[in-house]
Amino acid sequence: MAEKEQQVHPLAPADKHPRSDEESASSLQSKELKRKKRIKYAVYIAAFAVFQTAVILVFALTVMRVKNPKVRIGRVTIETMETNNTGAAAASFDLKFIAQVTVKNTNFGHYKFDNGTMTFLYDGVIVGEAIIPKARARARSTKKLDVTVEVNSRALTTTTGLESELSSNLLTLNSQAKLKGQVELMKVMKKKKSPEMSCTLTFNVSTRNLQDLNCK
């Protein structure tokens, strides 16, 4: 009897082993670490965006905010002073002094201004004028200018009040000025500013000194 031919079948692929508990735990930990990293990066990005917004806001409120410079008379040096309140002649005065004008610029850009006129008055009457020369006050600094001033009483139509004041050895003058210029920030932004000055000067005619100086 002929032997039956035996059929040879290929071996079936071996079944994959199921993942162990350690492998599953490691995979979960890896996914959890990636998730935490993504959250961490998102927090960093959000914090940086908030910080950048705050910096821009502070920059806009401080650096880009343009304030009016301040003009003042800082010091007065008397060169000559002549007053008269005796005899038949009307009371009079004639003064020459050097006024140090200060332009305080608190902005982060320089302030460039044109020539300005400083007016001196006695009892509301103009008794003298002086020119504040054009200049530039650097950022966050004070520009000092020496201005020669000459004032006298020739424009007064009445000297009754002057006679009384000179009798007390005092002479009070008011000074006003206005500058016109512009503040320049980073050579990009320019803003016009016109600061004004109002000062009261009280001279002691007996000692020939400036007794009081008040500006606003």
GROMACS .gro file of C-alpha atoms in nm:
model
  216
    1MET     CA    1   0.000   0.000   0.000
    2ALA     CA    2   0.144   0.319  -0.109
    3GLU     CA    3   0.231   0.555   0.166
    4LYS     CA    4   0.021   0.860   0.185
    5GLU     CA    5   0.205   1.178   0.101
    6GLN     CA    6   0.234   1.392   0.406
    7GLN     CA    7   0.153   1.758   0.352
    8VAL     CA    8   0.394   2.001   0.510
    9HIS     CA    9   0.233   2.315   0.639
   10PRO     CA   10   0.430   2.630   0.730
   11LEU     CA   11   0.456   2.707   1.096
   12ALA     CA   12   0.207   2.961   1.224
   13PRO     CA   13   0.365   3.285   1.347
   14ALA     CA   14   0.424   3.286   1.713
   15ASP     CA   15   0.174   3.488   1.909
   16LYS     CA   16   0.300   3.827   2.034
   17HIS     CA   17   0.356   3.833   2.400
   18PRO     CA   18   0.116   4.078   2.580
   19ARG     CA   19   0.279   4.382   2.730
   20SER     CA   20   0.390   4.345   3.083
   21ASP     CA   21   0.262   4.575   3.356
   22GLU     CA   22   0.602   4.752   3.372
   23GLU     CA   23   0.595   4.836   3.002
   24SER     CA   24   0.243   4.978   3.029
   25ALA     CA   25   0.336   5.189   3.330
   26SER     CA   26   0.647   5.321   3.154
   27SER     CA   27   0.443   5.419   2.847
   28LEU     CA   28   0.190   5.602   3.064
   29GLN     CA   29   0.468   5.785   3.248
   30SER     CA   30   0.624   5.893   2.919
   31LYS     CA   31   0.293   6.031   2.793
   32GLU     CA   32   0.235   6.206   3.125
   33LEU     CA   33   0.581   6.368   3.111
   34LYS     CA   34   0.518   6.494   2.757
   35ARG     CA   35   0.183   6.636   2.865
   36LYS     CA   36   0.342   6.816   3.160
   37LYS     CA   37   0.614   6.957   2.935
   38ARG     CA   38   0.354   7.095   2.695
   39ILE     CA   39   0.168   7.256   2.985
   40LYS     CA   40   0.494   7.398   3.119
   41TYR     CA   41   0.588   7.548   2.782
   42ALA     CA   42   0.238   7.694   2.746
   43VAL     CA   43   0.268   7.857   3.090
   44TYR     CA   44   0.609   8.003   2.997
   45ILE     CA   45   0.473   8.144   2.671
   46ALA     CA   46   0.171   8.295   2.848
   47ALA     CA   47   0.392   8.446   3.120
   48PHE     CA   48   0.625   8.596   2.859
   49ALA     CA   49   0.328   8.745   2.672
   50VAL     CA   50   0.198   8.902   2.995
   51PHE     CA   51   0.546   9.035   3.079
   52GLN     CA   52   0.589   9.181   2.731
   53THR     CA   53   0.248   9.349   2.753
   54ALA     CA   54   0.339   9.496   3.092
   55VAL     CA   55   0.671   9.630   2.957
   56ILE     CA   56   0.496   9.792   2.661
   57LEU     CA   57   0.236   9.945   2.895
   58VAL     CA   58   0.501  10.084   3.131
   59PHE     CA   59   0.698  10.215   2.832
   60ALA     CA   60   0.388  10.390   2.698
   61LEU     CA   61   0.302  10.545   3.035
   62THR     CA   62   0.653  10.664   3.122
   63VAL     CA   63   0.893  10.696   2.832
   64MET     CA   64   0.636  10.795   2.570
   65ARG     CA   65   0.447  11.031   2.801
   66VAL     CA   66   0.556  11.386   2.722
   67LYS     CA   67   0.540  11.645   3.000
   68ASN     CA   68   0.573  12.020   2.983
   69PRO     CA   69   0.927  12.136   3.073
   70LYS     CA   70   0.958  12.388   3.358
   71VAL     CA   71   1.102  12.737   3.308
   72ARG     CA   72   1.226  12.926   3.613
   73ILE     CA   73   1.464  13.200   3.724
   74GLY     CA   74   1.721  13.016   3.931
   75ARG     CA   75   1.957  13.287   4.046
   76VAL     CA   76   2.000  13.665   4.014
   77THR     CA   77   2.332  13.849   4.018
   78ILE     CA   78   2.293  14.227   4.052
   79GLU     CA   79   2.540  14.439   3.857
   80THR     CA   80   2.402  14.787   3.918
   81MET     CA   81   2.110  14.925   4.117
   82GLU     CA   82   2.006  15.290   4.141
   83THR     CA   83   1.695  15.410   4.324
   84ASN     CA   84   1.565  15.752   4.417
   85ASN     CA   85   1.299  15.837   4.670
   86THR     CA   86   1.417  16.173   4.804
   87GLY     CA   87   1.382  16.534   4.697
   88ALA     CA   88   1.140  16.686   4.451
   89ALA     CA   89   1.207  16.428   4.178
   90ALA     CA   90   0.966  16.138   4.138
   91ALA     CA   91   1.061  15.802   4.282
   92SER     CA   92   1.256  15.590   4.036
   93PHE     CA   93   1.468  15.282   3.991
   94ASP     CA   94   1.723  15.158   3.740
   95LEU     CA   95   1.861  14.806   3.763
   96LYS     CA   96   2.089  14.581   3.565
   97PHE     CA   97   2.130  14.219   3.664
   98ILE     CA   98   2.201  13.873   3.528
   99ALA     CA   99   1.918  13.624   3.563
  100GLN     CA  100   2.000  13.257   3.538
  101VAL     CA  101   1.708  13.098   3.351
  102THR     CA  102   1.665  12.723   3.401
  103VAL     CA  103   1.473  12.493   3.167
  104LYS     CA  104   1.409  12.162   3.342
  105ASN     CA  105   1.326  11.880   3.102
  106THR     CA  106   1.202  11.560   3.272
  107ASN     CA  107   1.120  11.382   2.945
  108PHE     CA  108   1.315  11.095   2.789
  109GLY     CA  109   1.373  11.303   2.476
  110HIS     CA  110   1.545  11.639   2.434
  111TYR     CA  111   1.350  11.967   2.430
  112LYS     CA  112   1.449  12.214   2.161
  113PHE     CA  113   1.306  12.565   2.191
  114ASP     CA  114   1.324  12.895   2.000
  115ASN     CA  115   1.410  13.241   2.128
  116GLY     CA  116   1.172  13.354   2.400
  117THR     CA  117   1.096  13.691   2.557
  118MET     CA  118   1.115  13.740   2.932
  119THR     CA  119   0.907  14.039   3.042
  120PHE     CA  120   0.946  14.231   3.369
  121LEU     CA  121   0.662  14.434   3.516
  122TYR     CA  122   0.612  14.674   3.803
  123ASP     CA  123   0.254  14.712   3.920
  124GLY     CA  124   0.134  14.567   3.588
  125VAL     CA  125   0.346  14.802   3.372
  126ILE     CA  126   0.626  14.662   3.155
  127VAL     CA  127   0.955  14.804   3.279
  128GLY     CA  128   1.199  14.581   3.092
  129GLU     CA  129   1.243  14.286   2.857
  130ALA     CA  130   1.515  14.032   2.785
  131ILE     CA  131   1.566  13.757   2.528
  132ILE     CA  132   1.601  13.394   2.634
  133PRO     CA  133   1.823  13.251   2.355
  134LYS     CA  134   1.717  12.939   2.171
  135ALA     CA  135   1.878  12.622   2.299
  136ARG     CA  136   1.824  12.254   2.365
  137ALA     CA  137   1.765  12.089   2.702
  138ARG     CA  138   1.886  11.731   2.693
  139ALA     CA  139   1.669  11.442   2.808
  140ARG     CA  140   1.610  11.439   3.184
  141SER     CA  141   1.838  11.736   3.247
  142THR     CA  142   1.825  12.108   3.321
  143LYS     CA  143   1.952  12.370   3.077
  144LYS     CA  144   2.092  12.686   3.241
  145LEU     CA  145   2.111  13.016   3.052
  146ASP     CA  146   2.248  13.349   3.175
  147VAL     CA  147   2.034  13.639   3.055
  148THR     CA  148   2.128  14.006   3.103
  149VAL     CA  149   1.830  14.213   3.218
  150GLU     CA  150   1.788  14.591   3.236
  151VAL     CA  151   1.479  14.742   3.399
  152ASN     CA  152   1.385  15.100   3.493
  153SER     CA  153   1.086  15.306   3.598
  154ARG     CA  154   1.066  15.540   3.299
  155ALA     CA  155   0.748  15.375   3.168
  156LEU     CA  156   0.555  15.437   3.492
  157THR     CA  157   0.283  15.704   3.469
  158THR     CA  158   0.242  15.725   3.846
  159THR     CA  159   0.495  15.656   4.120
  160THR     CA  160   0.278  15.675   4.430
  161GLY     CA  161   0.305  15.302   4.498
  162LEU     CA  162   0.676  15.305   4.417
  163GLU     CA  163   0.742  15.584   4.665
  164SER     CA  164   0.573  15.384   4.939
  165GLU     CA  165   0.760  15.065   4.854
  166LEU     CA  166   1.101  15.232   4.828
  167SER     CA  167   1.037  15.391   5.167
  168SER     CA  168   1.029  15.034   5.300
  169ASN     CA  169   1.360  14.964   5.122
  170LEU     CA  170   1.190  14.715   4.892
  171LEU     CA  171   1.130  14.684   4.519
  172THR     CA  172   0.904  14.411   4.380
  173LEU     CA  173   0.906  14.305   4.016
  174ASN     CA  174   0.708  14.039   3.835
  175SER     CA  175   0.852  13.839   3.549
  176GLN     CA  176   0.674  13.638   3.281
  177ALA     CA  177   0.802  13.423   2.996
  178LYS     CA  178   0.684  13.159   2.751
  179LEU     CA  179   0.896  12.922   2.544
  180LYS     CA  180   0.788  12.749   2.226
  181GLY     CA  181   0.955  12.427   2.120
  182GLN     CA  182   0.915  12.054   2.083
  183VAL     CA  183   1.017  11.736   2.261
  184GLU     CA  184   1.173  11.473   2.036
  185LEU     CA  185   1.158  11.107   2.139
  186MET     CA  186   1.396  10.862   1.971
  187LYS     CA  187   1.407  11.079   1.656
  188VAL     CA  188   1.063  10.947   1.567
  189MET     CA  189   0.803  11.124   1.777
  190LYS     CA  190   0.790  11.502   1.809
  191LYS     CA  191   0.544  11.686   2.030
  192LYS     CA  192   0.512  12.064   2.068
  193LYS     CA  193   0.539  12.205   2.419
  194SER     CA  194   0.514  12.567   2.537
  195PRO     CA  195   0.604  12.604   2.905
  196GLU     CA  196   0.526  12.931   3.082
  197MET     CA  197   0.698  13.107   3.371
  198SER     CA  198   0.573  13.349   3.635
  199CYS     CA  199   0.815  13.478   3.898
  200THR     CA  200   0.810  13.743   4.168
  201LEU     CA  201   1.140  13.910   4.259
  202THR     CA  202   1.175  14.120   4.572
  203PHE     CA  203   1.487  14.336   4.597
  204ASN     CA  204   1.622  14.496   4.912
  205VAL     CA  205   1.736  14.840   4.797
  206SER     CA  206   1.929  14.915   5.115
  207THR     CA  207   2.153  14.605   5.089
  208ARG     CA  208   2.123  14.597   4.709
  209ASN     CA  209   2.050  14.226   4.711
  210LEU     CA  210   1.771  13.998   4.600
  211GLN     CA  211   1.568  13.932   4.912
  212ASP     CA  212   1.314  13.683   4.778
  213LEU     CA  213   1.247  13.488   4.458
  214ASN     CA  214   0.930  13.293   4.403
  215CYS     CA  215   0.848  13.116   4.074
  216LYS     CA  216   0.562  12.898   3.959
   0.00000   0.00000   0.00000
